[in-house]
Coordinates of C-alpha atoms (C1' of nucleotides) in Angstrom, one line a residue:
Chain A
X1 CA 27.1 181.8 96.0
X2 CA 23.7 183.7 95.6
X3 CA 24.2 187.1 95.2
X4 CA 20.7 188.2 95.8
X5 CA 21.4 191.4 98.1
X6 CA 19.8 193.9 96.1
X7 CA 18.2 197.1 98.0
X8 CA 20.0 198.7 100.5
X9 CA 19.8 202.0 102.2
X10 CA 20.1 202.4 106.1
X11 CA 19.0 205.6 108.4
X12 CA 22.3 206.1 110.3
X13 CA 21.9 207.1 114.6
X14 CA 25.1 209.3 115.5
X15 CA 27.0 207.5 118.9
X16 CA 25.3 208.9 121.7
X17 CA 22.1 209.2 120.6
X18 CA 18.7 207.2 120.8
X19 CA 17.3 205.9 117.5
X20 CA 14.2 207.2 118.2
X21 CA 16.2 211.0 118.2
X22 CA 17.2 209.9 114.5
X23 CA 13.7 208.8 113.5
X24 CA 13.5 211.5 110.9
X25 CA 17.3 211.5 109.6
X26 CA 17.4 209.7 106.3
X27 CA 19.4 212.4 105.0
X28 CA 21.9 211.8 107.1
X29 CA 21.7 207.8 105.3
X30 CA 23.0 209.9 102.5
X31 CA 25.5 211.7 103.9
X32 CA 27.1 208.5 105.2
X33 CA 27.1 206.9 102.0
X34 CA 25.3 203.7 103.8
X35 CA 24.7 201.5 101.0
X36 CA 25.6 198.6 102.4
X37 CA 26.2 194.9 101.2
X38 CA 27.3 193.2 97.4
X39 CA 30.7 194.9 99.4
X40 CA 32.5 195.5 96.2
X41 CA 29.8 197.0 94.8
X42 CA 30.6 200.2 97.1
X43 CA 34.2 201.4 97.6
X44 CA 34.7 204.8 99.2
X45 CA 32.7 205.7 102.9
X46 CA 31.2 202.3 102.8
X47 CA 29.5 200.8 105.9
X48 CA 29.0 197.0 106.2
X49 CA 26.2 195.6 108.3
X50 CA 27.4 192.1 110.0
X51 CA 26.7 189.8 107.6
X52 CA 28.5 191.7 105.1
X53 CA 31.3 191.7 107.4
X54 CA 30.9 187.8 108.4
X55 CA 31.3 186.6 104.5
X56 CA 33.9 189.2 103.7
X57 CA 36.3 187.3 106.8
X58 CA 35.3 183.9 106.5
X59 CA 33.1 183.8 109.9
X60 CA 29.6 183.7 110.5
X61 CA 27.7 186.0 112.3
X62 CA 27.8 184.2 115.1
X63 CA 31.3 184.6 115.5
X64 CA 30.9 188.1 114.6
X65 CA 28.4 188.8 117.7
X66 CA 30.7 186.7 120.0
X67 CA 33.9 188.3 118.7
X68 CA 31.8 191.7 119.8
X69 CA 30.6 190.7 123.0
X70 CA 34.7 189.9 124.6
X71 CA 35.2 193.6 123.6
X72 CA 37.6 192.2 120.7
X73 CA 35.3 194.3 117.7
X74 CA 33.5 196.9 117.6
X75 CA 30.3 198.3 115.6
X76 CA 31.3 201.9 114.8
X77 CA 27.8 202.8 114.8
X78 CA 24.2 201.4 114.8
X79 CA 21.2 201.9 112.2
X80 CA 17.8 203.2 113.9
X81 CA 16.9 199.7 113.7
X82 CA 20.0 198.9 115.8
X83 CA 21.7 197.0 113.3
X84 CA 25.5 197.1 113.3
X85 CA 27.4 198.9 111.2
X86 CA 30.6 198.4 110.8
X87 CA 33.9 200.3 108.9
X88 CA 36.3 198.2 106.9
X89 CA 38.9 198.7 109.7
X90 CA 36.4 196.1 111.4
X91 CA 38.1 193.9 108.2
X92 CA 41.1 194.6 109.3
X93 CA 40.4 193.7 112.9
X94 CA 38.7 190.7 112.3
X95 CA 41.3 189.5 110.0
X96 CA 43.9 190.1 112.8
X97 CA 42.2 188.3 115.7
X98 CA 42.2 185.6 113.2
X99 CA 45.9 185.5 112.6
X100 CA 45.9 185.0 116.2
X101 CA 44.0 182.6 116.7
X102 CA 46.5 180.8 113.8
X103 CA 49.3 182.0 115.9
X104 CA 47.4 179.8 118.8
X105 CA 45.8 182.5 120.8
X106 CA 42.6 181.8 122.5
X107 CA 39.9 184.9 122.2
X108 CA 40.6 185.5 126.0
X109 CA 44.2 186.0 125.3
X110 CA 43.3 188.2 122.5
X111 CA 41.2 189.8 124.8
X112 CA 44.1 190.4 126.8
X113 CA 46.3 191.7 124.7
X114 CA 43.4 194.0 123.3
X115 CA 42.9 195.6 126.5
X116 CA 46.8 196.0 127.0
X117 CA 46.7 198.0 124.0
X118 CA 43.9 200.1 125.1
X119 CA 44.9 200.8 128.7
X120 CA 48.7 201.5 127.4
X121 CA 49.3 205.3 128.4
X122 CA 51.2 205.6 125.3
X123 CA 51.7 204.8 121.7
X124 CA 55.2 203.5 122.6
X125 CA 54.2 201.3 125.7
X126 CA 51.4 200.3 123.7
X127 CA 54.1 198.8 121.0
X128 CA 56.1 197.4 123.5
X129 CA 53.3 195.3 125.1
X130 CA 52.8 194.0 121.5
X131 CA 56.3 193.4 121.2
X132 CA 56.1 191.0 124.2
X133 CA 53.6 189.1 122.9
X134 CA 54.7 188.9 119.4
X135 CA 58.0 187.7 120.4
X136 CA 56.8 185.0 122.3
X137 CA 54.4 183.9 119.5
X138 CA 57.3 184.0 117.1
X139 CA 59.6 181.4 120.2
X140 CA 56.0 179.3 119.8
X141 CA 55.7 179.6 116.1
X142 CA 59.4 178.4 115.2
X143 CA 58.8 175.5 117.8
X144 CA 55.8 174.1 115.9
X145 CA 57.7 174.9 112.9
X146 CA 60.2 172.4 114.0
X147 CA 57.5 169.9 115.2
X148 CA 55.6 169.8 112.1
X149 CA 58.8 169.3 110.0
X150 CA 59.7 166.4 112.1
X151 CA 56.3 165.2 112.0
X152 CA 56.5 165.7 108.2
X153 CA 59.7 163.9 108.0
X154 CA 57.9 160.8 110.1
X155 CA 54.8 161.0 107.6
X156 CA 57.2 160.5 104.6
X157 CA 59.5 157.9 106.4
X158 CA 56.0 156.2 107.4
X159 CA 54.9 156.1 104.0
X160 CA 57.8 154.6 102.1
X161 CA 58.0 152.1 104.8
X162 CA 54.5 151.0 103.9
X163 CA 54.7 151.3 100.2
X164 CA 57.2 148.1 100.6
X165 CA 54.3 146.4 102.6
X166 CA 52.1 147.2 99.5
X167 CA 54.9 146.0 97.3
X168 CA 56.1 143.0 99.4
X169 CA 53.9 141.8 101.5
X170 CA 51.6 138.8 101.5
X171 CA 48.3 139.2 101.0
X172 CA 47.0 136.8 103.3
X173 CA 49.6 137.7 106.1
X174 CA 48.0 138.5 109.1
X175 CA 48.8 141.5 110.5
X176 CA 50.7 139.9 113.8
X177 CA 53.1 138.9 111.4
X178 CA 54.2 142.6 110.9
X179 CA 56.3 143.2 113.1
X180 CA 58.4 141.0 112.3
X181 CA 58.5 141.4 108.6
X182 CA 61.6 141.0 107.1
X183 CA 60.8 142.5 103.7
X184 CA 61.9 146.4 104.8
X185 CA 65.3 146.3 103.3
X186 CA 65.8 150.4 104.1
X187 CA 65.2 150.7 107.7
X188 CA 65.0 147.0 109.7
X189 CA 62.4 149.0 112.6
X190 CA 59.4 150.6 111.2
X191 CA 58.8 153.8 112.2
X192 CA 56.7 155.0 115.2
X193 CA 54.2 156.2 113.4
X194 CA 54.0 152.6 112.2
X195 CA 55.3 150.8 115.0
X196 CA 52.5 152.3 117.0
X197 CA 50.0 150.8 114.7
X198 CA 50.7 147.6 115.4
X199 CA 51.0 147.2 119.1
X200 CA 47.9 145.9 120.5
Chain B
X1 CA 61.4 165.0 140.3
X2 CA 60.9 163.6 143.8
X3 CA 61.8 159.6 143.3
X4 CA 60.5 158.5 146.2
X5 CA 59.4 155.1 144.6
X6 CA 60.5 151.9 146.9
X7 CA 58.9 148.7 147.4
X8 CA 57.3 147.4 144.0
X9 CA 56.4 143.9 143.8
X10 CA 52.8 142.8 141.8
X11 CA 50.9 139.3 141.9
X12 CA 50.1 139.0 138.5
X13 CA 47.0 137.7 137.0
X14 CA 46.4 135.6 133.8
X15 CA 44.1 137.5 131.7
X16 CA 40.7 135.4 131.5
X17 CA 41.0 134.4 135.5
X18 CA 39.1 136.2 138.4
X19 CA 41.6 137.8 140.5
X20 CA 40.3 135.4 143.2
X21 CA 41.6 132.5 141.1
X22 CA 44.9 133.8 141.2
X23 CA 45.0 135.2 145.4
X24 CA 47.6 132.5 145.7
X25 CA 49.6 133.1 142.4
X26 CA 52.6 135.3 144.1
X27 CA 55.2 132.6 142.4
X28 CA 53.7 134.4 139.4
X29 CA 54.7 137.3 140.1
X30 CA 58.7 136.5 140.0
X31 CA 57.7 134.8 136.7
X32 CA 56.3 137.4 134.9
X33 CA 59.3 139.9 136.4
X34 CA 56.3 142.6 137.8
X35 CA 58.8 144.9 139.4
X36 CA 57.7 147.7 139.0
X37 CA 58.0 151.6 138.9
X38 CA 61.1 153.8 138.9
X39 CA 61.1 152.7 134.8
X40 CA 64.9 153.1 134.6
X41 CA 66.2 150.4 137.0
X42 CA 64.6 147.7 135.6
X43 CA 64.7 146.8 131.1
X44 CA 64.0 142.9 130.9
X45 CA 60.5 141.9 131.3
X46 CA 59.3 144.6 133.0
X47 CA 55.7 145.8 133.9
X48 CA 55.0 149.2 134.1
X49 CA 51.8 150.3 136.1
X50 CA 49.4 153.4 134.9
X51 CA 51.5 156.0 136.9
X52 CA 54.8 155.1 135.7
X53 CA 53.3 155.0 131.9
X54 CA 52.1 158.1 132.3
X55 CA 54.9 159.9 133.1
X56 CA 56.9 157.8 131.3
X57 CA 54.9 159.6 128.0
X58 CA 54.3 163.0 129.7
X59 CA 50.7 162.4 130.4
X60 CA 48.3 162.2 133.1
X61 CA 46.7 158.8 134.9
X62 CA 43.8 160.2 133.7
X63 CA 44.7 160.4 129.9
X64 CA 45.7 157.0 130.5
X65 CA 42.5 155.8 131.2
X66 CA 40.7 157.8 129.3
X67 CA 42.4 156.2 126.7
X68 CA 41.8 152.8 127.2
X69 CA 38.4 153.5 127.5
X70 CA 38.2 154.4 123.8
X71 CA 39.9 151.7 122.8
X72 CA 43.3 153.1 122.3
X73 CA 45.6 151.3 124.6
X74 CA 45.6 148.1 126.7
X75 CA 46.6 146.7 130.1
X76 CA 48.4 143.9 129.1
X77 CA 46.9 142.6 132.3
X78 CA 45.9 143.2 135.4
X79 CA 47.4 142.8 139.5
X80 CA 45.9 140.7 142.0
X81 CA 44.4 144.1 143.1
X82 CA 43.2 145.1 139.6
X83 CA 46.0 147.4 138.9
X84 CA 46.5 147.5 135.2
X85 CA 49.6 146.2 134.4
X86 CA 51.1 147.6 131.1
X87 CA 54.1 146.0 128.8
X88 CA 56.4 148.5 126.8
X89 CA 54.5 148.2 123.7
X90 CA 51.8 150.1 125.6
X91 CA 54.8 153.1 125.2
X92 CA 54.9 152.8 121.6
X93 CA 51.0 153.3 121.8
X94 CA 50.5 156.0 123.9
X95 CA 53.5 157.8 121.8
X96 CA 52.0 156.9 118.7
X97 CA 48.4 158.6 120.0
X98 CA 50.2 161.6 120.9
X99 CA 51.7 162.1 117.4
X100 CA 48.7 161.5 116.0
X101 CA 47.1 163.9 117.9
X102 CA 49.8 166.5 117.2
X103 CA 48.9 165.6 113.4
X104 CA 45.8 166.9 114.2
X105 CA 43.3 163.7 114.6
X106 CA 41.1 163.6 117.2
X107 CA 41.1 160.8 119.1
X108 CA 37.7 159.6 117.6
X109 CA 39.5 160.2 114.8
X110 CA 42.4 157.4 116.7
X111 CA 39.4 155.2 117.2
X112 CA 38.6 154.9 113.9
X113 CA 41.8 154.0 112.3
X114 CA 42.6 151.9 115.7
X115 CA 39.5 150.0 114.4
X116 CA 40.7 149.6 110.9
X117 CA 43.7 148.6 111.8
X118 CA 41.8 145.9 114.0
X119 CA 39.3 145.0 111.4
X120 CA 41.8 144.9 108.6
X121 CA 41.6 141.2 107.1
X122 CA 45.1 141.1 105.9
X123 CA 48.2 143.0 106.4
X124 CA 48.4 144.4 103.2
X125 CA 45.0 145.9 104.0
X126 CA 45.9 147.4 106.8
X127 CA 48.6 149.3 105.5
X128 CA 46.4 150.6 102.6
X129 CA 44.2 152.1 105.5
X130 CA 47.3 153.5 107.4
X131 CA 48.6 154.6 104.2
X132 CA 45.6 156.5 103.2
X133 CA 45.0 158.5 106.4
X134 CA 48.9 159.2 106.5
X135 CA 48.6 160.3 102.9
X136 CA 45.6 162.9 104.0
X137 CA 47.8 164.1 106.9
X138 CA 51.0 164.5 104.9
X139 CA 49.1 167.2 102.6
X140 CA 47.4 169.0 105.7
X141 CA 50.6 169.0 107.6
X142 CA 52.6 170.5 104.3
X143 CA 49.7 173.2 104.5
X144 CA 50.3 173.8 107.8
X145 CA 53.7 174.4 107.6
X146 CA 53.4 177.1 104.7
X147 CA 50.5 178.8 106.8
X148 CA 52.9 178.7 109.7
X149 CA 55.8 180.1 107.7
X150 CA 54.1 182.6 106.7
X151 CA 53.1 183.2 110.0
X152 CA 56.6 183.4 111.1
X153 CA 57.1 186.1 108.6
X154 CA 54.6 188.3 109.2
X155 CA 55.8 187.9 113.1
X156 CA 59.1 188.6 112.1
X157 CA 58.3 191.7 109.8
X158 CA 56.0 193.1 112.2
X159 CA 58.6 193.0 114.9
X160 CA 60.9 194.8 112.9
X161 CA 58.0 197.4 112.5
X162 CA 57.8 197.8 116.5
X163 CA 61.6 198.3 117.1
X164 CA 60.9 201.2 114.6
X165 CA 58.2 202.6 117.0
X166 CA 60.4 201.6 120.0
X167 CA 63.3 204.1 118.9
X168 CA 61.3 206.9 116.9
X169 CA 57.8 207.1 118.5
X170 CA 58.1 210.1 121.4
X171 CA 57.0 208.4 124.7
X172 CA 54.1 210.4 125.2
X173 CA 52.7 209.8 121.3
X174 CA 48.8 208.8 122.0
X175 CA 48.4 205.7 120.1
X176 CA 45.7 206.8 117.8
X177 CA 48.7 208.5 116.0
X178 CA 50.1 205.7 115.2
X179 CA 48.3 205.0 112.2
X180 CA 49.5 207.7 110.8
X181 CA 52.9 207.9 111.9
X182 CA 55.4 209.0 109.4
X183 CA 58.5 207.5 111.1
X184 CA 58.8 203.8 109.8
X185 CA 61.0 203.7 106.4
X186 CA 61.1 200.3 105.2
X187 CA 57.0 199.7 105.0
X188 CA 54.8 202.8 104.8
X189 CA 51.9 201.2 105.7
X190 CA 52.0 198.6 109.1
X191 CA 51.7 195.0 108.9
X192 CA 48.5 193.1 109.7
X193 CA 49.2 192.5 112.8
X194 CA 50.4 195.9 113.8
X195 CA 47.4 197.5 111.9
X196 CA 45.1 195.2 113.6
X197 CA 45.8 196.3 117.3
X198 CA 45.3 200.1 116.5
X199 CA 41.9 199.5 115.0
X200 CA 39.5 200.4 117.7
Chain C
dC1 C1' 1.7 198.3 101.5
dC2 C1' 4.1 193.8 100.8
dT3 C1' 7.8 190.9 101.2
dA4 C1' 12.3 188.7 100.9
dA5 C1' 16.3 188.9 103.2
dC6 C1' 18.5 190.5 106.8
dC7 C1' 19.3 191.7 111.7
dC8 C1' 18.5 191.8 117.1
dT9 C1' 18.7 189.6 121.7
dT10 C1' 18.5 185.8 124.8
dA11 C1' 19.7 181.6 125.9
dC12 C1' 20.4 176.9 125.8
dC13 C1' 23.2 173.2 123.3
dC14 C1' 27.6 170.6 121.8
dA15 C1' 32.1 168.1 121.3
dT16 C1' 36.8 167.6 122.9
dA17 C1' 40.1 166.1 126.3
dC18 C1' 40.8 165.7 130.1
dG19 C1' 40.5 167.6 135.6
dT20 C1' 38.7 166.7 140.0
dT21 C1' 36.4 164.6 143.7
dA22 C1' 34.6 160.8 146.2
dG23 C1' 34.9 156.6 148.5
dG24 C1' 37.6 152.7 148.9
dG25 C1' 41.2 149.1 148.0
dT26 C1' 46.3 147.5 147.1
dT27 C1' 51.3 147.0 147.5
dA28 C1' 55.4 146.3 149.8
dG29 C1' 59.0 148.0 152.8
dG30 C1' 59.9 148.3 157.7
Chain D
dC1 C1' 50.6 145.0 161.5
dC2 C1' 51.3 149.8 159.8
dT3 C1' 51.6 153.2 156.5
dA4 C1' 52.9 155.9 152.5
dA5 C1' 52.2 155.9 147.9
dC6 C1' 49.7 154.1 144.6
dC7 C1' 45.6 152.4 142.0
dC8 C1' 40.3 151.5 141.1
dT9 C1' 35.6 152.9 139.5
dA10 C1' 32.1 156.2 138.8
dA11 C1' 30.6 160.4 137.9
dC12 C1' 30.3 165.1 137.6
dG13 C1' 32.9 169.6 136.2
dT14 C1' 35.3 172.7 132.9
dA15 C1' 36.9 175.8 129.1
dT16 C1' 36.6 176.8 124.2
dG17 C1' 34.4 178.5 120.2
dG18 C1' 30.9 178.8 118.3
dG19 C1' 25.9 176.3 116.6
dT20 C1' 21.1 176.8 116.7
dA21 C1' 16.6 178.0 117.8
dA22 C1' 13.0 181.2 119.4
dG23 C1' 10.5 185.3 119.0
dG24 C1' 10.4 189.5 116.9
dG25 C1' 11.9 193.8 114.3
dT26 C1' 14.1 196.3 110.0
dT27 C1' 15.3 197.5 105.3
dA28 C1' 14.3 198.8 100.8
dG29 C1' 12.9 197.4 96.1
dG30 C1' 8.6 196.9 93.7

DNA sequence: CCTAACCCTTACCCATACGTTAGGGTTAGG
DNA sequence: CCTAACCCTAACGTATGGGTAAGGGTTAGG
């Protein structure tokens, strides 16, 4: 992990206005303490240009851009040079649509539910609509839950099953002879996971 | 489920001869007890063509064959009129590639340990190999299952934060207040997944 | 002024796991 | 023989979530 980042200082353009209107407004780089990069480096009105952002999430840049460009993030300003700058609530944003994505969302889905909280008329709508979704993530999120411990269960049943072919078996037996192996005292049928293995 | 299945009676062919070779085989076809479809009503030696295994496994003719294009499964032989003709075991496989691909393999991934499996010199071997790969799986599905859980409880906690904004927030509350809203008592500050949706 | 290290936009590329369509044959009851 | 309901092969289409490359500008220390 090179840390290399060394000299940073960006001319800030306010929202709204060209970057050639903020050709001459350095100071206001000052002002909105735009030292950028190294992010721990700077802690209090800190502004992080993508890449910054990308490493701080776990993303690349890429992502970053792509993430921008289905409305789901959202430079809060630009440099003259039109590079993004973004606020750490853009960590917090990222790191959410995420925890979607964990929670099985696609980015369009996201992009749904991101609109639906814009568009809501109110705070309280706004939660609701995020209620909906969330409860039916948490329905999905319990179901895998279950499938992944059965699958769990399956891996572990699978493996003690073959430790007694390790144990027990043959080495020069073929594998045709498997399935009818006699040497599984614990369970007479191998599992599917094993079963499946087998079968031409 | 429309069961609108009726008339089911295949020539079978003996893998290795042209279907011409066997036009005049239909006393086969009582032999090798090809009645098929409609899975249920018959369980002795029964044939099962594409359709019926794939709905027998919840997939698609498609899957199917995409399948057995990779490698993965096999007709265990084929109709007069080329119709793949597939034995029970073929079941087993087509369940065992599903769980497999619910453990997260890919089915190159399938390929690959079909191959092994294939290649293996001795039984013994070929359980090493399975052994291995379920081994690898066992650890990422245990890691799943914590992500997931911890999913669940970050789902769970920030739905308990949303009733709060369900019963206290005033309906006509813009939602940029929300970050700062006073009225939740158990967290003062809003889960990531709440915090994420107010960020612009 | 120079330069390393970034950043910008545009745009085509990629693998996965099927979906779909086309054009045509097969099966078996009636 | 007819027909509904299947099946066959071949081949192109699709959505996702970025990867990557091209061509060119920006930033800021030195």
């Amino acid at each position: 992990m090179s840390e290399r980042n060394s000299h940073r200082h960006l001319v800030i353009v306010a929202p709204g206005s060209t970057p050639e209107a903020a050709a001459h407004a350095s100071d206001v780089a000052s002002r909105a303490a735009s030292s950028l990069s190294s992010a721990s480096v700077f802690s209090d009105g800190e502004l992080l240009l993508v890449g910054d952002l990308a490493k701080a999430v776990g993303k690349t840049v890429r992502a970053i851009h792509l993430y921008e460009e289905l409305g789901l993030v959202r430079a809060h300003e630009r440099s003259k040079g039109r590079y993004r700058l973004f606020t750490r609530d853009a960590l917090v944003r990222v790191r959410w649509i995420i925890k979607l994505q964990s929670l099985g969302l696609s980015l369009s889905d996201i992009r749904a539910l991101v609109r639906g909280q814009n568009d809501a008329a109110s705070a309280k709508f706004a939660a609701m609509r995020l209620r909906e979704v969330y409860v039916a993530k948490l329905v999905e999120t319990q179901h895998k839950l279950s499938e992944l411990k059965a699958l769990e269960s399956e891996l572990e049943a699978s493996l003690r099953f073959l430790s007694t072919c390790h144990s027990a078996c043959e080495s020069e037996a073929s594998v045709d002879s498997c399935p009818t192996c006699e040497r599984h005292p614990e369970q007479s049928n191998p599992p599917e996971l094993v079963a499946g293995s087998r079968v031409n």
